[in-house]
PDB file of C-alpha atoms in Angstrom:
ATOM      1  CA  MET X   1     114.990  19.754  50.089  1.00 37.00           C
ATOM      2  CA  ARG X   2     116.517  20.975  46.318  1.00 38.00           C
ATOM      3  CA  LEU X   3     113.752  23.246  45.847  1.00 41.00           C
ATOM      4  CA  PHE X   4     114.471  25.030  49.611  1.00 38.00           C
ATOM      5  CA  THR X   5     118.051  25.071  48.331  1.00 39.00           C
ATOM      6  CA  VAL X   6     118.050  26.465  45.029  1.00 41.00           C
ATOM      7  CA  ILE X   7     115.258  29.234  45.972  1.00 44.00           C
ATOM      8  CA  ARG X   8     117.320  30.284  49.162  1.00 43.00           C
ATOM      9  CA  ALA X   9     120.820  30.383  47.066  1.00 44.00           C
ATOM     10  CA  ALA X  10     118.534  32.302  44.211  1.00 44.00           C
ATOM     11  CA  VAL X  11     116.959  34.648  47.033  1.00 41.00           C
ATOM     12  CA  VAL X  12     120.159  35.279  48.909  1.00 40.00           C
ATOM     13  CA  VAL X  13     122.127  36.209  45.486  1.00 39.00           C
ATOM     14  CA  LEU X  14     118.706  38.466  44.636  1.00 39.00           C
ATOM     15  CA  ALA X  15     118.529  40.137  48.093  1.00 36.00           C
ATOM     16  CA  GLY X  16     121.360  42.342  47.167  1.00 36.00           C
ATOM     17  CA  ALA X  17     119.796  43.224  47.584  1.00 35.00           C
ATOM     18  CA  VAL X  18     120.753  46.865  47.768  1.00 33.00           C
ATOM     19  CA  VAL X  19     119.290  46.751  48.734  1.00 34.00           C
ATOM     20  CA  LEU X  20     113.581  48.672  53.452  1.00 30.00           C
ATOM     21  CA  GLY X  21     112.133  48.463  56.705  1.00 32.00           C
ATOM     22  CA  THR X  22     113.243  50.296  60.104  1.00 32.00           C
ATOM     23  CA  SER X  23     115.991  53.224  59.409  1.00 32.00           C
ATOM     24  CA  ALA X  24     118.229  54.441  61.339  1.00 33.00           C
ATOM     25  CA  ALA X  25     118.370  58.108  61.907  1.00 32.00           C
ATOM     26  CA  ALA X  26     121.073  58.546  64.222  1.00 33.00           C
ATOM     27  CA  ALA X  27     122.934  56.235  62.510  1.00 37.00           C
ATOM     28  CA  PRO X  28     126.010  57.403  60.246  1.00 43.00           C
ATOM     29  CA  ALA X  29     124.244  57.694  56.740  1.00 50.00           C
ATOM     30  CA  THR X  30     126.873  55.486  54.982  1.00 54.00           C
ATOM     31  CA  SER X  31     130.838  54.332  54.607  1.00 63.00           C
ATOM     32  CA  THR X  32     131.650  57.405  52.075  1.00 66.00           C
ATOM     33  CA  ASN X  33     134.651  58.120  50.013  1.00 73.00           C
ATOM     34  CA  ARG X  34     134.812  60.756  47.420  1.00 73.00           C
ATOM     35  CA  ASN X  35     136.507  59.836  44.043  1.00 77.00           C
ATOM     36  CA  ASP X  36     139.006  61.627  41.667  1.00 70.00           C
ATOM     37  CA  ASP X  37     136.025  61.562  38.755  1.00 77.00           C
ATOM     38  CA  GLY X  38     133.249  63.358  41.236  1.00 75.00           C
ATOM     39  CA  SER X  39     131.829  60.552  42.342  1.00 87.00           C
ATOM     40  CA  LYS X  40     131.016  58.717  45.901  1.00 93.00           C
ATOM     41  CA  THR X  41     131.461  55.512  46.717  1.00 95.00           C
ATOM     42  CA  LEU X  42     129.316  54.452  49.407  1.00 96.00           C
ATOM     43  CA  THR X  43     129.875  50.779  51.005  1.00 97.00           C
ATOM     44  CA  PHE X  44     127.329  48.955  53.368  1.00 98.00           C
ATOM     45  CA  ASP X  45     127.251  45.374  55.016  1.00 98.00           C
ATOM     46  CA  VAL X  46     124.320  43.722  54.257  1.00 98.00           C
ATOM     47  CA  GLN X  47     122.111  41.651  56.320  1.00 98.00           C
ATOM     48  CA  PHE X  48     120.233  39.362  54.106  1.00 97.00           C
ATOM     49  CA  SER X  49     116.740  38.551  55.535  1.00 94.00           C
ATOM     50  CA  PRO X  50     114.211  35.649  54.731  1.00 87.00           C
ATOM     51  CA  PHE X  51     112.445  35.700  51.776  1.00 82.00           C
ATOM     52  CA  GLU X  52     109.085  35.621  50.325  1.00 91.00           C
ATOM     53  CA  LEU X  53     108.577  33.468  47.323  1.00 94.00           C
ATOM     54  CA  VAL X  54     105.189  34.141  45.358  1.00 97.00           C
ATOM     55  CA  ARG X  55     104.388  31.770  42.825  1.00 96.00           C
ATOM     56  CA  SER X  56     102.800  33.144  39.585  1.00 95.00           C
ATOM     57  CA  SER X  57     103.399  30.307  37.552  1.00 94.00           C
ATOM     58  CA  SER X  58     101.437  27.097  36.929  1.00 93.00           C
ATOM     59  CA  THR X  59     104.366  25.369  35.085  1.00 94.00           C
ATOM     60  CA  PRO X  60     107.436  25.233  37.571  1.00 95.00           C
ATOM     61  CA  ASP X  61     110.465  24.355  36.029  1.00 96.00           C
ATOM     62  CA  PRO X  62     111.236  20.677  36.740  1.00 95.00           C
ATOM     63  CA  SER X  63     114.701  20.586  37.788  1.00 94.00           C
ATOM     64  CA  THR X  64     114.769  23.845  39.911  1.00 93.00           C
ATOM     65  CA  GLY X  65     110.699  23.934  41.387  1.00 94.00           C
ATOM     66  CA  ILE X  66     110.373  27.805  39.990  1.00 95.00           C
ATOM     67  CA  GLY X  67     108.356  29.124  37.126  1.00 97.00           C
ATOM     68  CA  VAL X  68     108.798  32.099  34.709  1.00 97.00           C
ATOM     69  CA  GLY X  69     107.541  35.100  36.702  1.00 97.00           C
ATOM     70  CA  ASP X  70     107.650  33.857  40.191  1.00 98.00           C
ATOM     71  CA  GLN X  71     108.591  36.576  42.750  1.00 97.00           C
ATOM     72  CA  LEU X  72     110.760  36.761  45.350  1.00 95.00           C
ATOM     73  CA  ILE X  73     110.531  39.484  47.383  1.00 97.00           C
ATOM     74  CA  PHE X  74     113.209  40.533  50.154  1.00 96.00           C
ATOM     75  CA  HIS X  75     113.850  43.219  52.352  1.00 97.00           C
ATOM     76  CA  ASP X  76     117.660  43.664  54.314  1.00 98.00           C
ATOM     77  CA  LEU X  77     119.128  45.547  56.538  1.00 98.00           C
ATOM     78  CA  LEU X  78     122.207  47.867  55.797  1.00 98.00           C
ATOM     79  CA  LEU X  79     125.038  48.204  58.095  1.00 98.00           C
ATOM     80  CA  VAL X  80     128.390  50.292  58.873  1.00 98.00           C
ATOM     81  CA  LYS X  81     130.357  49.259  61.241  1.00 97.00           C
ATOM     82  CA  GLY X  82     127.441  47.050  63.457  1.00 97.00           C
ATOM     83  CA  LYS X  83     125.128  49.824  63.044  1.00 98.00           C
ATOM     84  CA  GLN X  84     122.123  50.060  60.849  1.00 98.00           C
ATOM     85  CA  VAL X  85     122.184  53.108  58.420  1.00 98.00           C
ATOM     86  CA  GLY X  86     119.213  51.932  56.321  1.00 98.00           C
ATOM     87  CA  ASP X  87     117.715  49.360  54.673  1.00 98.00           C
ATOM     88  CA  GLU X  88     116.740  47.574  51.103  1.00 98.00           C
ATOM     89  CA  GLY X  89     113.813  46.052  49.720  1.00 97.00           C
ATOM     90  CA  GLY X  90     112.531  44.804  46.330  1.00 97.00           C
ATOM     91  CA  PHE X  91     111.530  42.253  44.275  1.00 97.00           C
ATOM     92  CA  CYS X  92     112.719  39.499  41.399  1.00 97.00           C
ATOM     93  CA  VAL X  93     110.829  38.019  39.054  1.00 98.00           C
ATOM     94  CA  ILE X  94     111.949  34.900  37.781  1.00 97.00           C
ATOM     95  CA  VAL X  95     112.891  35.096  33.703  1.00 97.00           C
ATOM     96  CA  ASP X  96     114.415  32.130  33.407  1.00 97.00           C
ATOM     97  CA  ALA X  97     113.437  28.928  35.225  1.00 96.00           C
ATOM     98  CA  SER X  98     116.017  26.230  34.426  1.00 95.00           C
ATOM     99  CA  GLN X  99     118.635  29.200  35.449  1.00 93.00           C
ATOM    100  CA  VAL X 100     116.951  30.783  38.580  1.00 92.00           C
ATOM    101  CA  LEU X 101     117.572  33.573  36.349  1.00 96.00           C
ATOM    102  CA  ALA X 102     115.576  36.933  37.860  1.00 97.00           C
ATOM    103  CA  ASN X 103     115.114  40.653  36.866  1.00 98.00           C
ATOM    104  CA  CYS X 104     115.131  42.434  39.879  1.00 97.00           C
ATOM    105  CA  VAL X 105     114.460  45.979  41.473  1.00 98.00           C
ATOM    106  CA  SER X 106     115.601  47.263  44.757  1.00 97.00           C
ATOM    107  CA  THR X 107     115.228  50.605  46.797  1.00 98.00           C
ATOM    108  CA  ILE X 108     117.722  51.418  49.227  1.00 98.00           C
ATOM    109  CA  ARG X 109     116.261  53.809  51.868  1.00 98.00           C
ATOM    110  CA  LEU X 110     118.820  56.069  53.984  1.00 97.00           C
ATOM    111  CA  VAL X 111     118.886  59.179  56.035  1.00 95.00           C
ATOM    112  CA  GLY X 112     119.161  61.541  53.154  1.00 93.00           C
ATOM    113  CA  GLY X 113     116.747  60.049  50.501  1.00 97.00           C
ATOM    114  CA  THR X 114     116.487  56.900  48.663  1.00 98.00           C
ATOM    115  CA  ILE X 115     118.297  54.910  45.790  1.00 98.00           C
ATOM    116  CA  THR X 116     117.085  52.855  43.430  1.00 98.00           C
ATOM    117  CA  ALA X 117     118.762  49.622  41.568  1.00 98.00           C
ATOM    118  CA  GLN X 118     117.800  47.117  38.859  1.00 98.00           C
ATOM    119  CA  PHE X 119     120.199  43.864  38.252  1.00 97.00           C
ATOM    120  CA  LEU X 120     119.920  40.234  36.636  1.00 96.00           C
ATOM    121  CA  ASN X 121     120.137  38.211  39.103  1.00 93.00           C
ATOM    122  CA  SER X 122     121.611  34.382  39.157  1.00 89.00           C
ATOM    123  CA  PRO X 123     123.644  31.915  41.408  1.00 85.00           C
ATOM    124  CA  PRO X 124     127.072  33.402  41.330  1.00 86.00           C
ATOM    125  CA  PRO X 125     127.831  35.680  44.371  1.00 94.00           C
ATOM    126  CA  LEU X 126     128.589  38.727  42.505  1.00 97.00           C
ATOM    127  CA  LYS X 127     125.704  41.256  40.974  1.00 96.00           C
ATOM    128  CA  GLU X 128     125.991  43.673  38.881  1.00 97.00           C
ATOM    129  CA  LEU X 129     123.830  46.667  39.690  1.00 98.00           C
ATOM    130  CA  ALA X 130     122.649  49.820  37.888  1.00 98.00           C
ATOM    131  CA  ILE X 131     121.820  52.667  39.827  1.00 98.00           C
ATOM    132  CA  THR X 132     118.374  54.025  38.171  1.00 97.00           C
ATOM    133  CA  GLY X 133     117.387  56.931  40.261  1.00 96.00           C
ATOM    134  CA  GLY X 134     116.593  58.392  43.676  1.00 97.00           C
ATOM    135  CA  SER X 135     114.699  60.744  46.004  1.00 97.00           C
ATOM    136  CA  GLY X 136     116.126  63.614  48.582  1.00 96.00           C
ATOM    137  CA  SER X 137     119.811  64.145  48.588  1.00 93.00           C
ATOM    138  CA  TYR X 138     119.916  61.263  45.991  1.00 95.00           C
ATOM    139  CA  ARG X 139     117.536  63.017  43.390  1.00 95.00           C
ATOM    140  CA  ARG X 140     120.023  63.284  40.579  1.00 94.00           C
ATOM    141  CA  VAL X 141     122.167  60.288  41.186  1.00 96.00           C
ATOM    142  CA  ALA X 142     123.469  57.926  38.939  1.00 96.00           C
ATOM    143  CA  GLY X 143     126.247  55.315  39.082  1.00 97.00           C
ATOM    144  CA  ASP X 144     126.527  51.410  39.431  1.00 97.00           C
ATOM    145  CA  GLY X 145     127.751  49.035  41.923  1.00 97.00           C
ATOM    146  CA  THR X 146     127.853  45.402  43.050  1.00 98.00           C
ATOM    147  CA  LEU X 147     126.721  43.088  45.606  1.00 97.00           C
ATOM    148  CA  LEU X 148     128.562  40.385  46.894  1.00 97.00           C
ATOM    149  CA  GLU X 149     127.018  37.554  49.179  1.00 96.00           C
ATOM    150  CA  HIS X 150     129.369  35.994  51.263  1.00 97.00           C
ATOM    151  CA  GLY X 151     127.722  32.601  51.843  1.00 94.00           C
ATOM    152  CA  ASP X 152     126.558  33.409  55.565  1.00 96.00           C
ATOM    153  CA  GLY X 153     123.639  35.486  54.985  1.00 96.00           C
ATOM    154  CA  THR X 154     125.431  38.523  54.784  1.00 97.00           C
ATOM    155  CA  GLY X 155     127.226  40.383  51.962  1.00 98.00           C
ATOM    156  CA  THR X 156     129.165  43.899  50.958  1.00 98.00           C
ATOM    157  CA  GLU X 157     127.270  46.487  48.686  1.00 98.00           C
ATOM    158  CA  THR X 158     128.990  48.947  47.077  1.00 98.00           C
ATOM    159  CA  LEU X 159     127.759  51.501  44.951  1.00 97.00           C
ATOM    160  CA  HIS X 160     129.406  53.535  42.945  1.00 96.00           C
ATOM    161  CA  VAL X 161     127.217  57.377  42.319  1.00 96.00           C
ATOM    162  CA  PHE X 162     127.208  60.610  40.872  1.00 94.00           C
ATOM    163  CA  GLY X 163     125.332  63.428  41.570  1.00 90.00           C
ATOM    164  CA  VAL X 164     124.811  63.458  45.084  1.00 88.00           C
ATOM    165  CA  ARG X 165     123.797  66.829  46.751  1.00 79.00           C
ATOM    166  CA  ASP X 166     126.167  67.156  49.877  1.00 68.00           C
TER     167      ASP X 166
END
């Protein structure tokens, strides 16, 4: 049971996932605010999905049951005011099994295109994201963001992005 709890905590933390699956083409794209510096703030409610653990390590850490190189795969829903506006999928590779520390890569799919992000993930509920690129309306995007896990299978993802085409 401890292994499941540690893995689940790691995945919930990872699933910040920013952020793939079904997109809601008719739904509003995001909750968006234009900032004085020309950036936009995109805010989503996140519904975390069950995760998939892909074992790569033959020597898991005895205290966590996870090994360096193991991967956590996620696919989460992004919502605004209860309506799905996109989804986010990605994977995290365990880089320190004793801390359940993972390097995560995520793709956020929205009506106008995609946004990619990268972050280090560990058990604390607040994750800091680096925006690494995008496509479509987001093809020149840069910025950063946060993913806050609420501890009940939901979270809030906030992205501060530059370079969004209107």
